Short mmCIF file of C-alpha atoms and ligand atoms in Angstrom, two decimals:
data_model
loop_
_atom_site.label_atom_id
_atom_site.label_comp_id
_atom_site.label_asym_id
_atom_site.label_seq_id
_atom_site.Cartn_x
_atom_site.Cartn_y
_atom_site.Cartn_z
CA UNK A 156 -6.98 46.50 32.07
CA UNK A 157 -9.26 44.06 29.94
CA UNK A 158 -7.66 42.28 27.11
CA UNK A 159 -8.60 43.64 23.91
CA UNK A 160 -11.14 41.54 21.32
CA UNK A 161 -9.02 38.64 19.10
CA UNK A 162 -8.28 40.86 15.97
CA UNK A 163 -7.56 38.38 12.79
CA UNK A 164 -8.31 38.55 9.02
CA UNK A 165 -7.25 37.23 5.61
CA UNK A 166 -4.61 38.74 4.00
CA UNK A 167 -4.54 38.67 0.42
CA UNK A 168 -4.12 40.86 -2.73
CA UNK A 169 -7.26 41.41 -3.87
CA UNK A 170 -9.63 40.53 -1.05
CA UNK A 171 -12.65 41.37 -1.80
CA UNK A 172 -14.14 37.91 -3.12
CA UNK A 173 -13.11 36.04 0.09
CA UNK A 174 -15.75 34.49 1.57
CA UNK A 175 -13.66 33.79 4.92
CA UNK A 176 -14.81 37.08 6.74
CA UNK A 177 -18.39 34.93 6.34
CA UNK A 178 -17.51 31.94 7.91
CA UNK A 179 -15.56 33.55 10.87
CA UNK A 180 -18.15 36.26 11.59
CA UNK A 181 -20.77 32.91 11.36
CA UNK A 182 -18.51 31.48 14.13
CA UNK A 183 -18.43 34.47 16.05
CA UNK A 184 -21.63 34.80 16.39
CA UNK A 185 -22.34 31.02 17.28
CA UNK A 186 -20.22 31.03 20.19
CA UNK A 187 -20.76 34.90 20.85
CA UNK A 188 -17.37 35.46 21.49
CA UNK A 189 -15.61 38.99 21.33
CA UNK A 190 -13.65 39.45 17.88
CA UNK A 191 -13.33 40.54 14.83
CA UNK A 192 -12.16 38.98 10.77
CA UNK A 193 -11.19 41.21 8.35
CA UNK A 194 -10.33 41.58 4.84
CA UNK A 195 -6.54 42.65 4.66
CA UNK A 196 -5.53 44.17 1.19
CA UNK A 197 -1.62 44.09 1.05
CA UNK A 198 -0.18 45.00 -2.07
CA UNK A 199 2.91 42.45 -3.29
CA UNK A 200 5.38 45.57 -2.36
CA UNK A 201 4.57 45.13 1.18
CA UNK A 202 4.08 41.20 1.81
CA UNK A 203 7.26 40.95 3.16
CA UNK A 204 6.20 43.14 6.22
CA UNK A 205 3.45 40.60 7.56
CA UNK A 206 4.83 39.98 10.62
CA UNK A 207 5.06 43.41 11.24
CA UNK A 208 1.44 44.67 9.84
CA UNK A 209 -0.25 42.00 11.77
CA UNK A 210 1.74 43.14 14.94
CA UNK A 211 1.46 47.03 15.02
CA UNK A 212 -2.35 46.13 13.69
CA UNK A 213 -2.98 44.04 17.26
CA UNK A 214 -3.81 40.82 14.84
CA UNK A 215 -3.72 37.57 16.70
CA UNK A 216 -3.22 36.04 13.34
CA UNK A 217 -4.42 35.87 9.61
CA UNK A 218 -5.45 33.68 7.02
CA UNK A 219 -3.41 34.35 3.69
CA UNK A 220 -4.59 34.01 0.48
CA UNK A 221 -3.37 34.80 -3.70
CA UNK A 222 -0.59 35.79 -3.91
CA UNK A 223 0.36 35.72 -0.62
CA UNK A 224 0.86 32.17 0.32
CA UNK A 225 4.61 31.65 -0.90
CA UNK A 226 5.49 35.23 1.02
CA UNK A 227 4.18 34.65 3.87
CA UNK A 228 5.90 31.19 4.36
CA UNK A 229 9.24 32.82 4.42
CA UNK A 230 8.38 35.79 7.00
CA UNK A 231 6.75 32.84 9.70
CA UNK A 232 9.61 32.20 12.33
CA UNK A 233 8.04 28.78 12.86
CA UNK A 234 6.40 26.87 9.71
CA UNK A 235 4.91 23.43 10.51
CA UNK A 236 6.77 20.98 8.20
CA UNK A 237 3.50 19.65 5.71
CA UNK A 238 3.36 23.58 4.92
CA UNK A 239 7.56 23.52 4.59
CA UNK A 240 7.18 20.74 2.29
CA UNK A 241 4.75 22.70 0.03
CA UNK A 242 6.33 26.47 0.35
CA UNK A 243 3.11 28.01 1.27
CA UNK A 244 1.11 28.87 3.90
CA UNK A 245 -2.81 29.66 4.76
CA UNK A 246 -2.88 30.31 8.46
CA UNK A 247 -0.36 32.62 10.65
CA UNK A 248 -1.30 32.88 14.55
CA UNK A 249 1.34 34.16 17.35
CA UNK A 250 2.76 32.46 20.09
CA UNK A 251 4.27 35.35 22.03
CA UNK A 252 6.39 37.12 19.73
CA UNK A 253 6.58 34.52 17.14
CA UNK A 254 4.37 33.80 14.35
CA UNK A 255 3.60 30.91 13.67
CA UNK A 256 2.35 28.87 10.02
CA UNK A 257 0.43 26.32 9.06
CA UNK A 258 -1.17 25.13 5.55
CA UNK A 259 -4.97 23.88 5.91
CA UNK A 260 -5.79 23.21 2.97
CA UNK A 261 -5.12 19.55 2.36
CA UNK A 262 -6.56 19.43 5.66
CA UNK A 263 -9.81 21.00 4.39
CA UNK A 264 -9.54 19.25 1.17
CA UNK A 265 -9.68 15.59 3.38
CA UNK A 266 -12.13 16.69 5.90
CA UNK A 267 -14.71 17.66 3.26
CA UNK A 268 -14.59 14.35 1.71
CA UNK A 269 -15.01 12.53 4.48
CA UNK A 270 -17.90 14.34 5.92
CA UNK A 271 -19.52 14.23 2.82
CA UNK A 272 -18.24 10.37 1.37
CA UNK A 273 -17.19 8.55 4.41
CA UNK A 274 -15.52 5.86 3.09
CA UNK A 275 -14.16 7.50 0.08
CA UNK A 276 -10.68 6.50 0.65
CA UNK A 277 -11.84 2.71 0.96
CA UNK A 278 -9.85 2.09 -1.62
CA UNK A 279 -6.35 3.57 -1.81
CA UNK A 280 -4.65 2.54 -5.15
CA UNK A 281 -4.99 5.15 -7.78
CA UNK A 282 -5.99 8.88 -7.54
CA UNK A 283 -5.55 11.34 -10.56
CA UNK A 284 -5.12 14.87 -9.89
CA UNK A 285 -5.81 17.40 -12.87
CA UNK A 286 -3.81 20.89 -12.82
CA UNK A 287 -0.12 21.22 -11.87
CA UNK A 288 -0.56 24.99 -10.14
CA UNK A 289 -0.11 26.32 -7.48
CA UNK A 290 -3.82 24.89 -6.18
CA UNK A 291 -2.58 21.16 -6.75
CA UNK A 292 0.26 20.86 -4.32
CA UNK A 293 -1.78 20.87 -1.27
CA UNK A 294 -4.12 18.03 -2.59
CA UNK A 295 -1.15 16.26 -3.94
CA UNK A 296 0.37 16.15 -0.53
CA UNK A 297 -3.03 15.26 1.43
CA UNK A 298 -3.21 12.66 -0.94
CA UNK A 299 -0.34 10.88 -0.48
CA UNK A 300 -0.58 11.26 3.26
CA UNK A 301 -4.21 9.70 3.10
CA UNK A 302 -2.49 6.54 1.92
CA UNK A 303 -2.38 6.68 -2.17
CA UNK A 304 -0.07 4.59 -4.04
CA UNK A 305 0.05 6.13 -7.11
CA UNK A 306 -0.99 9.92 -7.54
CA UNK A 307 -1.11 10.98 -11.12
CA UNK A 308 -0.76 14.15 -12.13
CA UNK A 309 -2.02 14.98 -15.63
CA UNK A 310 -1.47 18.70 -16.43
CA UNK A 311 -2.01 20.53 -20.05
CA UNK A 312 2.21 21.72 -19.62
CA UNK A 313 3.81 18.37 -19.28
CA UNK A 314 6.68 19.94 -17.64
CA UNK A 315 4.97 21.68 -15.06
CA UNK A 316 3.36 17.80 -13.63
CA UNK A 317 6.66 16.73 -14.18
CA UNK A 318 8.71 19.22 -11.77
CA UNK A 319 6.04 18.38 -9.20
CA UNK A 320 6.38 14.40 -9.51
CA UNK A 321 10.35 15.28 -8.41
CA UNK A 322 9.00 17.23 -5.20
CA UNK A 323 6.62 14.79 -4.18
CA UNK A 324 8.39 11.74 -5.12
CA UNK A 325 8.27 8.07 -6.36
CA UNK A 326 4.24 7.28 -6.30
CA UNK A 327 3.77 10.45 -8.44
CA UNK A 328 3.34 10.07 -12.08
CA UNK A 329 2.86 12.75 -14.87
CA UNK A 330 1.16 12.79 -18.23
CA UNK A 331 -0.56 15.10 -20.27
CA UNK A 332 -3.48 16.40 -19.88
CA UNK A 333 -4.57 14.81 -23.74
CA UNK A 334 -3.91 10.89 -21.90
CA UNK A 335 -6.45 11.40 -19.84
CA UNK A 336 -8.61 9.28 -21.02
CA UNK A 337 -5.96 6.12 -21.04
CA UNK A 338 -5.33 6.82 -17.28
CA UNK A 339 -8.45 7.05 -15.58
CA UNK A 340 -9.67 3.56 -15.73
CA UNK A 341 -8.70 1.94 -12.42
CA UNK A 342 -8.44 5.67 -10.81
CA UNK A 343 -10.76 5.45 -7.47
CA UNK A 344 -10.59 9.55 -6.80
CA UNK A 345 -10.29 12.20 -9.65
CA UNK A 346 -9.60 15.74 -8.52
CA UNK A 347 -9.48 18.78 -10.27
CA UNK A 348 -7.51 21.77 -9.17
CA UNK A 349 -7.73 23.97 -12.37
CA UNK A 350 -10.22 26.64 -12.99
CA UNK A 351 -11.37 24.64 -15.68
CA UNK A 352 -15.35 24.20 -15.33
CA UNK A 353 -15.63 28.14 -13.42
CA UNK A 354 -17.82 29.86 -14.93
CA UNK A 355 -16.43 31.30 -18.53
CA UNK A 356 -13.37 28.66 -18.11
CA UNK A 357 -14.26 26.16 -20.45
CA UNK A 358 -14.62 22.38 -19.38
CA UNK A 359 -12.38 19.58 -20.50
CA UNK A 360 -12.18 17.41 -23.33
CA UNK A 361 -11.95 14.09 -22.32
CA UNK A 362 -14.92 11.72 -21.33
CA UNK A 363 -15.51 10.20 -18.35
CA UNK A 364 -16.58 6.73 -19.50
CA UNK A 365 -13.90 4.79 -19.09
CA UNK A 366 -13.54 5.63 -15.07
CA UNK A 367 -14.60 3.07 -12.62
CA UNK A 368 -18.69 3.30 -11.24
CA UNK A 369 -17.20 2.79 -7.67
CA UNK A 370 -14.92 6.19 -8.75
CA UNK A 371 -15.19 9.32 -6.50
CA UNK A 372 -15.46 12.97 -8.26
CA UNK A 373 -14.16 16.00 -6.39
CA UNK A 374 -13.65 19.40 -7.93
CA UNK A 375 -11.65 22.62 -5.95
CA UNK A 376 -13.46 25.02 -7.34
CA UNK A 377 -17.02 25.69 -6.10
CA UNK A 378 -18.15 28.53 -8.54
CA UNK A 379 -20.45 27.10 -9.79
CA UNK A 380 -20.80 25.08 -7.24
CA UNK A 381 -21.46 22.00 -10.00
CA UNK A 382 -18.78 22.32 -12.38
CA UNK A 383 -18.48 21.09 -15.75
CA UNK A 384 -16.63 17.90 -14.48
CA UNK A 385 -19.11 17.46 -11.48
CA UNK A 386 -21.92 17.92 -13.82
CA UNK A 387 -20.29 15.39 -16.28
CA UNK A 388 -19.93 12.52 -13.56
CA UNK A 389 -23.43 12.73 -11.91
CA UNK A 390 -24.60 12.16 -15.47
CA UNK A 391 -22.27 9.59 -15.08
CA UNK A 392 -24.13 8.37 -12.22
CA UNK A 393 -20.39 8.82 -10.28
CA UNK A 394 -20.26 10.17 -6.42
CA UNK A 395 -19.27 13.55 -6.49
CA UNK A 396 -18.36 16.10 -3.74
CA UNK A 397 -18.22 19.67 -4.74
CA UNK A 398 -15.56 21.86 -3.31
CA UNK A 399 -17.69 24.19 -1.06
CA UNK A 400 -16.89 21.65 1.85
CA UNK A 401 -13.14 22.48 1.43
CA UNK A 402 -13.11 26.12 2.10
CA UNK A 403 -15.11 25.76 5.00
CA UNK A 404 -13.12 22.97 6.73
CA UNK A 405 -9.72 25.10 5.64
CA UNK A 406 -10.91 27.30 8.07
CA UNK A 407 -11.33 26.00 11.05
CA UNK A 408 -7.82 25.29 12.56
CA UNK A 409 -7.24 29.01 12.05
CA UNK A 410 -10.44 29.87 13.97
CA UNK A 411 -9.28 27.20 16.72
CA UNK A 412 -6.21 29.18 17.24
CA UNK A 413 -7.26 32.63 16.97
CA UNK A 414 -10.43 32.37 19.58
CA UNK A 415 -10.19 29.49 21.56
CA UNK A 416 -12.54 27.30 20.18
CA UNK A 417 -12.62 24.60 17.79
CA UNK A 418 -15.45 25.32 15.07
CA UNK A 419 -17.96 22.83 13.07
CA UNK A 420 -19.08 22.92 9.55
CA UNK A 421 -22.61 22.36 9.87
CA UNK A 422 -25.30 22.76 7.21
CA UNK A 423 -26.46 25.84 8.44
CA UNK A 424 -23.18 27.13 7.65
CA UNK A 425 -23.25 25.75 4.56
CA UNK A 426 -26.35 27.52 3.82
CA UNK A 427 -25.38 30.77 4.53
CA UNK A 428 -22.16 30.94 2.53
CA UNK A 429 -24.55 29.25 -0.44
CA UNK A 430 -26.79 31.98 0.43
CA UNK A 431 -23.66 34.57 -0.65
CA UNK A 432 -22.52 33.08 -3.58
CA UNK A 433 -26.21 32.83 -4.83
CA UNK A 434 -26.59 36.59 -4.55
CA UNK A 435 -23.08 37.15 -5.96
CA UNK A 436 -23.78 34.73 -9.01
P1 LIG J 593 -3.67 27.89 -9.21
O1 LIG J 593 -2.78 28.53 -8.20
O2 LIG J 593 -5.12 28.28 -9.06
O3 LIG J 593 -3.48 26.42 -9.31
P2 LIG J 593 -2.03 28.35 -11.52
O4 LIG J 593 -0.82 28.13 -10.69
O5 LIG J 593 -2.04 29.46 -12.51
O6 LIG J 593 -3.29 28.59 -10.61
O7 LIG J 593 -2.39 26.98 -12.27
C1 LIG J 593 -3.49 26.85 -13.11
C2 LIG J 593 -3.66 25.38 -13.50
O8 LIG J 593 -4.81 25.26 -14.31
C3 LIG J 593 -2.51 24.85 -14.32
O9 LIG J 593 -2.38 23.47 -14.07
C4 LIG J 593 -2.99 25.10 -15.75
O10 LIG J 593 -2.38 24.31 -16.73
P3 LIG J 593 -0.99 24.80 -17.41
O11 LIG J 593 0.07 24.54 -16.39
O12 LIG J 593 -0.85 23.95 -18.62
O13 LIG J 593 -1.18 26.25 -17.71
C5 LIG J 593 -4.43 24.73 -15.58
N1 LIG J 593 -5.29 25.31 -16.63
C6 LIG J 593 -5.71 26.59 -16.72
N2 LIG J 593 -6.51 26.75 -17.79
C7 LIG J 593 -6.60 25.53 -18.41
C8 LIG J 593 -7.30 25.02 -19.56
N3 LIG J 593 -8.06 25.83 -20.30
N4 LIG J 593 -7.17 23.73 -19.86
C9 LIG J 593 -6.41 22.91 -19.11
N5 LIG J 593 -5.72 23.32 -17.99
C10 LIG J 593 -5.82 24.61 -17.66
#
């Protein structure tokens, strides 16, 4: 009997605006392997069954997105410990009967800024991270593994920086999002995780003057693909990276594990998911 095609997906409640099933049918096609990536609606009532949709479906594995991530840590019988530390999860793949998790995102975060600024992390000393959700924790923790020695965390609720300077540890620091502008000088990378600067969102109020030339800009989001903040620092005359780069690096481990071979973000990839959020604009 021949083995069946790979089966995966993204799992996620909605689904529709993921642009994974692009990147992995991209893939696909480059190394014309047999398989298939699907968009996975699961409701919140049933995201405890994962294990068991993704079995009785013939999945290999999934990606997981909102809400999912938290869920899907706890029904993993294995969880590597960087996604432990963070209680959520991005990639699920079996080995045997067990499924297996991993989080990719500070991963992805990393990878895209060193493709695109090699060298970015030259200097280590002082990154600020702005947004305390559920989006920060992965680039707080692939910060701190790249090396920072201070990682602030400047959040409109105080509080909610705060709680995450106690997970994380000693070289976190919180402060409002209003100090901003007394904390960037001296800050080589500032990061934003909030949807602050997506289209309709708003932008923020603070000024980027006082942050160093030799500073690096990086934004999550990447509708618009120059947000407010990115647009702000290349008037600036700052390096920016826009967060594009991110989602498709995120996806490659899961790829890796799934079909067997280890993916590249090229620019013709690039391209074509530009070429989907252009139409969808
Ligand atoms: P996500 O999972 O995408 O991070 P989230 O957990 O809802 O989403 O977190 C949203 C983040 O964006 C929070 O840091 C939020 O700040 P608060 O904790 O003060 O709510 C931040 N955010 C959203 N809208 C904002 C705005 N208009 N100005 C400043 N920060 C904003």
């Amino acid at each position: 009997m021949t083995e069946p095609a790979p089966r995966a997906g993204v799992i996620g409640w909605p689904v529709d605006h993921s642009r994974s099933p692009l990147i992995h049918a991209f893939w696909l096609n480059h190394f014309r392997l047999p398989g298939s990536y699907e968009r996975l609606p699961i409701p919140p009532e049933a995201a405890s069954n994962l294990k068991q949709i993704l079995r009785s479906g013939g999945f290999v594995g999934a990606n997981v997105t909102l809400p999912h991530k938290e869920i899907a840590a706890t029904c993993a019988d294995w969880i590597d410990p960087s996604a432990a530390e963070l209680g959520a999860v991005n990639t699920l793949w079996f080995e045997g009967d067990r499924l297996m998790a991993s989080n990719t995102d500070g991963y992805g975060f990393l990878a895209n800024l060193d493709e695109r600024e090699p060298g970015w992390d030259r200097s280590t000393n002082k990154a600020v991270v702005l947004g305390a959700g559920g989006a920060s924790r992965a680039i707080i923790q692939a910060l701190l593994q790249r090396g920072f020695d201070a990682v602030w965390i400047l959040n409109r609720t105080v509080t909610k920086a705060e709680r995450l300077t106690e997970r994380f540890g000693p070289r976190c620091r919180a402060a409002a999002l209003s100090q901003a502008e007394t904390i960037l000088p001296a800050a080589d990378v500032l990061v934003n995780t909030t949807a602050v600067g997506m289209k309709g969102e708003g932008a923020f109020d603070f000024s980027l003057q006082r942050l160093s030339p030799d500073a690096v800009v990086t934004d999550i989001v990447y509708t618009p693909l120059e947000t407010a903040l990115l647009k702000a620092a290349r008037n600036r005359g700052l390096t920016c990276v826009d967060g594009l780069g991110m989602l498709l690096h995120q996806a490659g481990p899961g790829f890796e594990k799934w079909f067997g071979q280890r993916p590249r973000v090229t620019a013709a990839l690039r391209e074509h998911v530009l070429e989907d959020l252009g139409h969808a604009a």
